[in-house]
Structure formats: C-alpha cells, structure tokens
GROMACS .gro file of C-alpha atoms in nm:
model
  230
    1MET     CA    1   6.999   2.887   6.209
    2SER     CA    2   7.067   2.864   5.836
    3HIS     CA    3   6.797   2.828   5.573
    4GLN     CA    4   6.931   2.483   5.481
    5ALA     CA    5   6.911   2.372   5.844
    6LEU     CA    6   6.550   2.491   5.871
    7GLN     CA    7   6.464   2.300   5.555
    8ALA     CA    8   6.621   1.984   5.697
    9LEU     CA    9   6.420   2.020   6.019
   10ALA     CA   10   6.100   2.075   5.826
   11ALA     CA   11   6.167   1.766   5.615
   12GLY     CA   12   6.222   1.565   5.930
   13ARG     CA   13   5.890   1.677   6.078
   14VAL     CA   14   5.705   1.579   5.762
   15GLN     CA   15   5.862   1.235   5.747
   16ARG     CA   16   5.817   1.135   6.111
   17PRO     CA   17   5.445   1.041   6.104
   18ALA     CA   18   5.480   0.803   5.806
   19PRO     CA   19   5.648   0.516   5.992
   20LEU     CA   20   5.394   0.550   6.275
   21ARG     CA   21   5.104   0.531   6.032
   22ASP     CA   22   5.253   0.220   5.878
   23ALA     CA   23   5.319   0.063   6.218
   24VAL     CA   24   4.962   0.127   6.333
   25TYR     CA   25   4.825  -0.009   6.006
   26ASP     CA   26   5.037  -0.324   6.036
   27ALA     CA   27   4.938  -0.374   6.400
   28ILE     CA   28   4.563  -0.347   6.333
   29LEU     CA   29   4.588  -0.565   6.022
   30ASP     CA   30   4.772  -0.828   6.225
   31LEU     CA   31   4.492  -0.822   6.484
   32ILE     CA   32   4.239  -0.872   6.203
   33THR     CA   33   4.421  -1.146   6.011
   34THR     CA   34   4.481  -1.348   6.328
   35ARG     CA   35   4.113  -1.295   6.416
   36ARG     CA   36   4.192  -1.147   6.754
   37LEU     CA   37   3.965  -0.881   6.607
   38PRO     CA   38   3.698  -1.108   6.451
   39PRO     CA   39   3.473  -1.027   6.156
   40GLY     CA   40   3.196  -0.787   6.260
   41GLN     CA   41   3.397  -0.648   6.553
   42HIS     CA   42   3.328  -0.279   6.620
   43LEU     CA   43   3.655  -0.086   6.599
   44VAL     CA   44   3.657   0.206   6.841
   45GLU     CA   45   3.933   0.456   6.767
   46THR     CA   46   3.994   0.550   7.130
   47GLU     CA   47   4.019   0.186   7.238
   48LEU     CA   48   4.258   0.097   6.955
   49ALA     CA   49   4.467   0.406   7.026
   50ALA     CA   50   4.494   0.315   7.395
   51HIS     CA   51   4.578  -0.047   7.311
   52LEU     CA   52   4.853   0.055   7.068
   53GLY     CA   53   4.980   0.347   7.277
   54VAL     CA   54   4.925   0.610   7.007
   55SER     CA   55   4.694   0.902   6.938
   56ARG     CA   56   4.366   0.865   6.749
   57GLN     CA   57   4.497   1.028   6.430
   58PRO     CA   58   4.717   0.738   6.303
   59VAL     CA   59   4.441   0.495   6.402
   60ARG     CA   60   4.188   0.693   6.197
   61GLU     CA   61   4.426   0.697   5.900
   62ALA     CA   62   4.493   0.323   5.933
   63LEU     CA   63   4.120   0.245   5.943
   64GLN     CA   64   4.065   0.449   5.629
   65ARG     CA   65   4.343   0.260   5.452
   66LEU     CA   66   4.206  -0.073   5.575
   67SER     CA   67   3.864   0.029   5.447
   68ASN     CA   68   4.011   0.103   5.104
   69GLU     CA   69   4.157  -0.249   5.104
   70SER     CA   70   3.826  -0.410   5.218
   71TRP     CA   71   3.955  -0.524   5.557
   72VAL     CA   72   3.729  -0.277   5.738
   73ASP     CA   73   3.377  -0.148   5.668
   74LEU     CA   74   3.311   0.218   5.752
   75ARG     CA   75   2.941   0.271   5.824
   76PRO     CA   76   2.827   0.634   5.844
   77GLY     CA   77   2.677   0.705   6.182
   78TYR     CA   78   2.792   0.374   6.328
   79GLY     CA   79   3.171   0.366   6.291
   80ALA     CA   80   3.424   0.110   6.172
   81PHE     CA   81   3.377  -0.268   6.176
   82VAL     CA   82   3.599  -0.558   6.075
   83HIS     CA   83   3.475  -0.675   5.737
   84THR     CA   84   3.267  -0.994   5.739
   85PRO     CA   85   3.352  -1.188   5.422
   86THR     CA   86   3.077  -1.342   5.215
   87GLU     CA   87   3.095  -1.699   5.088
   88SER     CA   88   3.139  -1.558   4.738
   89GLU     CA   89   3.441  -1.356   4.848
   90ALA     CA   90   3.591  -1.664   5.012
   91ASP     CA   91   3.543  -1.870   4.697
   92GLN     CA   92   3.697  -1.601   4.477
   93LEU     CA   93   4.008  -1.574   4.691
   94LEU     CA   94   4.050  -1.948   4.743
   95ALA     CA   95   3.999  -2.011   4.370
   96VAL     CA   96   4.281  -1.768   4.288
   97ARG     CA   97   4.494  -1.926   4.557
   98ALA     CA   98   4.431  -2.273   4.409
   99LEU     CA   99   4.549  -2.160   4.065
  100LEU     CA  100   4.864  -1.998   4.200
  101GLU     CA  101   4.948  -2.282   4.438
  102ALA     CA  102   4.892  -2.560   4.183
  103GLU     CA  103   5.121  -2.387   3.934
  104ALA     CA  104   5.378  -2.326   4.208
  105ALA     CA  105   5.374  -2.696   4.297
  106ARG     CA  106   5.407  -2.799   3.933
  107LEU     CA  107   5.705  -2.568   3.877
  108ALA     CA  108   5.865  -2.663   4.208
  109ALA     CA  109   5.862  -3.029   4.100
  110ARG     CA  110   6.048  -2.925   3.787
  111ASN     CA  111   6.288  -2.673   3.934
  112ALA     CA  112   6.344  -2.732   4.306
  113VAL     CA  113   6.691  -2.838   4.417
  114PRO     CA  114   6.759  -3.060   4.721
  115GLU     CA  115   6.853  -2.752   4.927
  116GLU     CA  116   6.496  -2.628   4.883
  117ILE     CA  117   6.333  -2.961   4.973
  118THR     CA  118   6.489  -2.983   5.319
  119PRO     CA  119   6.335  -2.655   5.449
  120LEU     CA  120   5.992  -2.774   5.329
  121ARG     CA  121   6.023  -3.092   5.534
  122GLU     CA  122   6.144  -2.888   5.832
  123LEU     CA  123   5.837  -2.664   5.806
  124ILE     CA  124   5.615  -2.973   5.805
  125ALA     CA  125   5.777  -3.077   6.134
  126VAL     CA  126   5.713  -2.728   6.273
  127GLY     CA  127   5.350  -2.747   6.165
  128ARG     CA  128   5.297  -3.090   6.319
  129SER     CA  129   5.449  -2.967   6.646
  130ALA     CA  130   5.215  -2.665   6.646
  131VAL     CA  131   4.916  -2.894   6.586
  132ALA     CA  132   5.023  -3.116   6.874
  133SER     CA  133   5.050  -2.810   7.099
  134ASP     CA  134   4.711  -2.680   6.979
  135ASP     CA  135   4.879  -2.348   6.897
  136VAL     CA  136   4.654  -2.213   6.622
  137GLU     CA  137   4.859  -1.901   6.550
  138ALA     CA  138   5.174  -2.112   6.514
  139VAL     CA  139   4.989  -2.354   6.284
  140VAL     CA  140   4.869  -2.068   6.063
  141ALA     CA  141   5.219  -1.915   6.053
  142ALA     CA  142   5.383  -2.247   5.967
  143ASN     CA  143   5.124  -2.311   5.696
  144ALA     CA  144   5.193  -1.969   5.542
  145ASP     CA  145   5.569  -2.027   5.564
  146PHE     CA  146   5.533  -2.366   5.392
  147HIS     CA  147   5.331  -2.231   5.101
  148ARG     CA  148   5.564  -1.933   5.065
  149ALA     CA  149   5.870  -2.161   5.056
  150LEU     CA  150   5.705  -2.380   4.795
  151ALA     CA  151   5.623  -2.076   4.579
  152GLU     CA  152   5.984  -1.961   4.604
  153ALA     CA  153   6.104  -2.310   4.507
  154SER     CA  154   5.901  -2.279   4.186
  155GLY     CA  155   6.171  -2.054   4.044
  156ASN     CA  156   5.908  -1.812   3.915
  157GLY     CA  157   5.957  -1.482   4.096
  158VAL     CA  158   5.638  -1.324   3.961
  159LEU     CA  159   5.428  -1.617   4.077
  160ALA     CA  160   5.593  -1.608   4.421
  161GLU     CA  161   5.522  -1.234   4.445
  162LEU     CA  162   5.156  -1.279   4.352
  163ALA     CA  163   5.120  -1.559   4.606
  164ALA     CA  164   5.272  -1.334   4.871
  165GLN     CA  165   5.016  -1.063   4.792
  166VAL     CA  166   4.726  -1.292   4.880
  167ASP     CA  167   4.905  -1.446   5.180
  168ARG     CA  168   4.743  -1.226   5.447
  169ARG     CA  169   4.393  -1.290   5.319
  170VAL     CA  170   4.462  -1.662   5.296
  171ARG     CA  171   4.571  -1.653   5.663
  172TRP     CA  172   4.247  -1.475   5.750
  173TYR     CA  173   4.040  -1.750   5.590
  174TYR     CA  174   4.262  -2.032   5.716
  175THR     CA  175   4.268  -1.928   6.083
  176PRO     CA  176   3.912  -2.046   6.170
  177VAL     CA  177   3.970  -2.387   6.007
  178ALA     CA  178   4.330  -2.451   6.116
  179ARG     CA  179   4.224  -2.660   6.414
  180THR     CA  180   3.967  -2.854   6.209
  181ARG     CA  181   4.217  -2.930   5.932
  182GLY     CA  182   4.467  -3.036   6.198
  183GLY     CA  183   4.723  -3.303   6.117
  184SER     CA  184   4.552  -3.402   5.790
  185SER     CA  185   4.669  -3.078   5.631
  186TRP     CA  186   5.030  -3.163   5.716
  187ASP     CA  187   4.987  -3.519   5.585
  188GLU     CA  188   4.882  -3.357   5.255
  189HIS     CA  189   5.187  -3.130   5.268
  190ASP     CA  190   5.405  -3.435   5.324
  191ARG     CA  191   5.271  -3.615   5.016
  192LEU     CA  192   5.307  -3.296   4.817
  193VAL     CA  193   5.675  -3.261   4.907
  194ASP     CA  194   5.731  -3.626   4.813
  195ALA     CA  195   5.592  -3.550   4.466
  196VAL     CA  196   5.805  -3.236   4.435
  197ALA     CA  197   6.118  -3.423   4.546
  198ALA     CA  198   6.042  -3.699   4.293
  199GLY     CA  199   6.009  -3.439   4.016
  200ASP     CA  200   5.652  -3.548   3.940
  201ALA     CA  201   5.503  -3.217   3.823
  202ASP     CA  202   5.156  -3.352   3.737
  203ALA     CA  203   5.117  -3.529   4.071
  204ALA     CA  204   5.238  -3.223   4.262
  205ALA     CA  205   4.986  -2.998   4.088
  206ASP     CA  206   4.703  -3.247   4.143
  207LEU     CA  207   4.788  -3.290   4.511
  208MET     CA  208   4.794  -2.914   4.559
  209ARG     CA  209   4.457  -2.871   4.391
  210GLU     CA  210   4.310  -3.140   4.617
  211HIS     CA  211   4.474  -2.976   4.920
  212THR     CA  212   4.335  -2.629   4.850
  213GLU     CA  213   3.991  -2.774   4.768
  214ARG     CA  214   3.977  -2.950   5.106
  215THR     CA  215   4.059  -2.622   5.277
  216ARG     CA  216   3.789  -2.443   5.076
  217ARG     CA  217   3.525  -2.700   5.168
  218THR     CA  218   3.629  -2.699   5.533
  219TYR     CA  219   3.603  -2.321   5.542
  220HIS     CA  220   3.244  -2.328   5.415
  221GLU     CA  221   3.147  -2.610   5.651
  222ARG     CA  222   3.311  -2.442   5.951
  223VAL     CA  223   3.220  -2.077   5.887
  224GLY     CA  224   2.918  -2.081   5.659
  225GLY     CA  225   2.764  -2.410   5.764
  226THR     CA  226   2.724  -2.523   5.402
  227ASP     CA  227   2.927  -2.555   5.087
  228PRO     CA  228   2.746  -2.375   4.802
  229LEU     CA  229   2.949  -2.564   4.539
  230ARG     CA  230   2.907  -2.914   4.683
   0.00000   0.00000   0.00000
C-alpha cells in the first residue's frame, strides 16, 4: 500500500471519533434540557453508555464538555451530576433573555413582512394544540420555535444568533413551568404578534417584557417557591 494511502487511512481513523463524541454530547444535553435527566441527577457513565449504545469513552468526554459549559457538576469522589441552577443563575439568564427578546420584538414590528407574520400565527396554533394535548415537550419546542422565528423576523442576524445561543438554557428553565403557564403564554404570544403585525414597535417591546417577566416569576414560584425580586 502506498504512503499516500496509509496517510489517508490514518486521517480517517483520527476523524471517526469526532462525530460520535458530538452525537453523545448532543444526546445527553437533550436529556438534560428536556429534564428527562433532572437537576441533581447522578450521571453514571456505564448507564449512559448502555442507554446510548456506545462505549464509556465518548460519554466521559461528553460529561467533561458539559461540565465546562456548566450543564454538569463533576464532584471528586462522587461522580457527575446534572447541575442544579440557583435562583441567581435563573435570574441572570432570564434577564438577558428579556433584553434580547424585547429588542427582537421591537425590531420585528419595524421590519417584519407579512410572509413572516403567518408562520408566527401558525406556531401559536401549534402551541395551543400542544397545551390542549398536555404534551409538555411539544409545548416547549413550539415556544422555542416561536421565539426563534420572532428573532429572525427582527432582521438583525447578530441578535438572532445571540438569542439562539441561549435557547437551550431557556428551554431548560421553561420546561418545569410550561404546564403552569399553559394557554396564557400563547394568549400573550397572540397579542404580541398583533402588535408586530400592526407595526407598533413600542407595544411589541412592552408586551415581550411583560411576557418574559411572567415566565421569570412563574419559574421562581414553581421551582424555588418564592420570587426574590417580588
């Protein structure tokens, strides 16, 4: 076999594990963000490996990466645990989300075209259907899709990219309150789209701030039992 062929084979061997590492990382992160692995859950490498049908090595690498990103806590002598967010962490994230979302709503009211309004109304219908079916995962997914579509309608690509970066953490915080927020959240979305369609930038921004504040308060009431900023 030629030297070039050996080099090609070697390159192939080096590259093969990368997609597996990424797939394992994505799978575990999905389990965390949907709260099928709840905060405080002990993460046992052998159990995760068996569940995902892989060896322990990519699981170990994924847990280290998730630890670096504060999704997982590695405790020497005890192992890995799903991170349990503090109320301060929740407030910091939801405050950033409120700023991004309010600006997205304001810009969407200025820039959105009719072709971007229709998908927003369709997503509201999807969300209401998910609420009626008591399908929490579908509600959370529809909520994320709605906010992403609104950010894209803002016409500001940087803002939409930043909003997408916090999307998974927002889902993590929204999942435990999705059922509590229920149809009221989609009523708020409906009024928000009306403001965007009417081109009322100030009203759209105000409605979004009120919407994200209700979610923040509900999170503290549902998860923490109190609202430290009330």
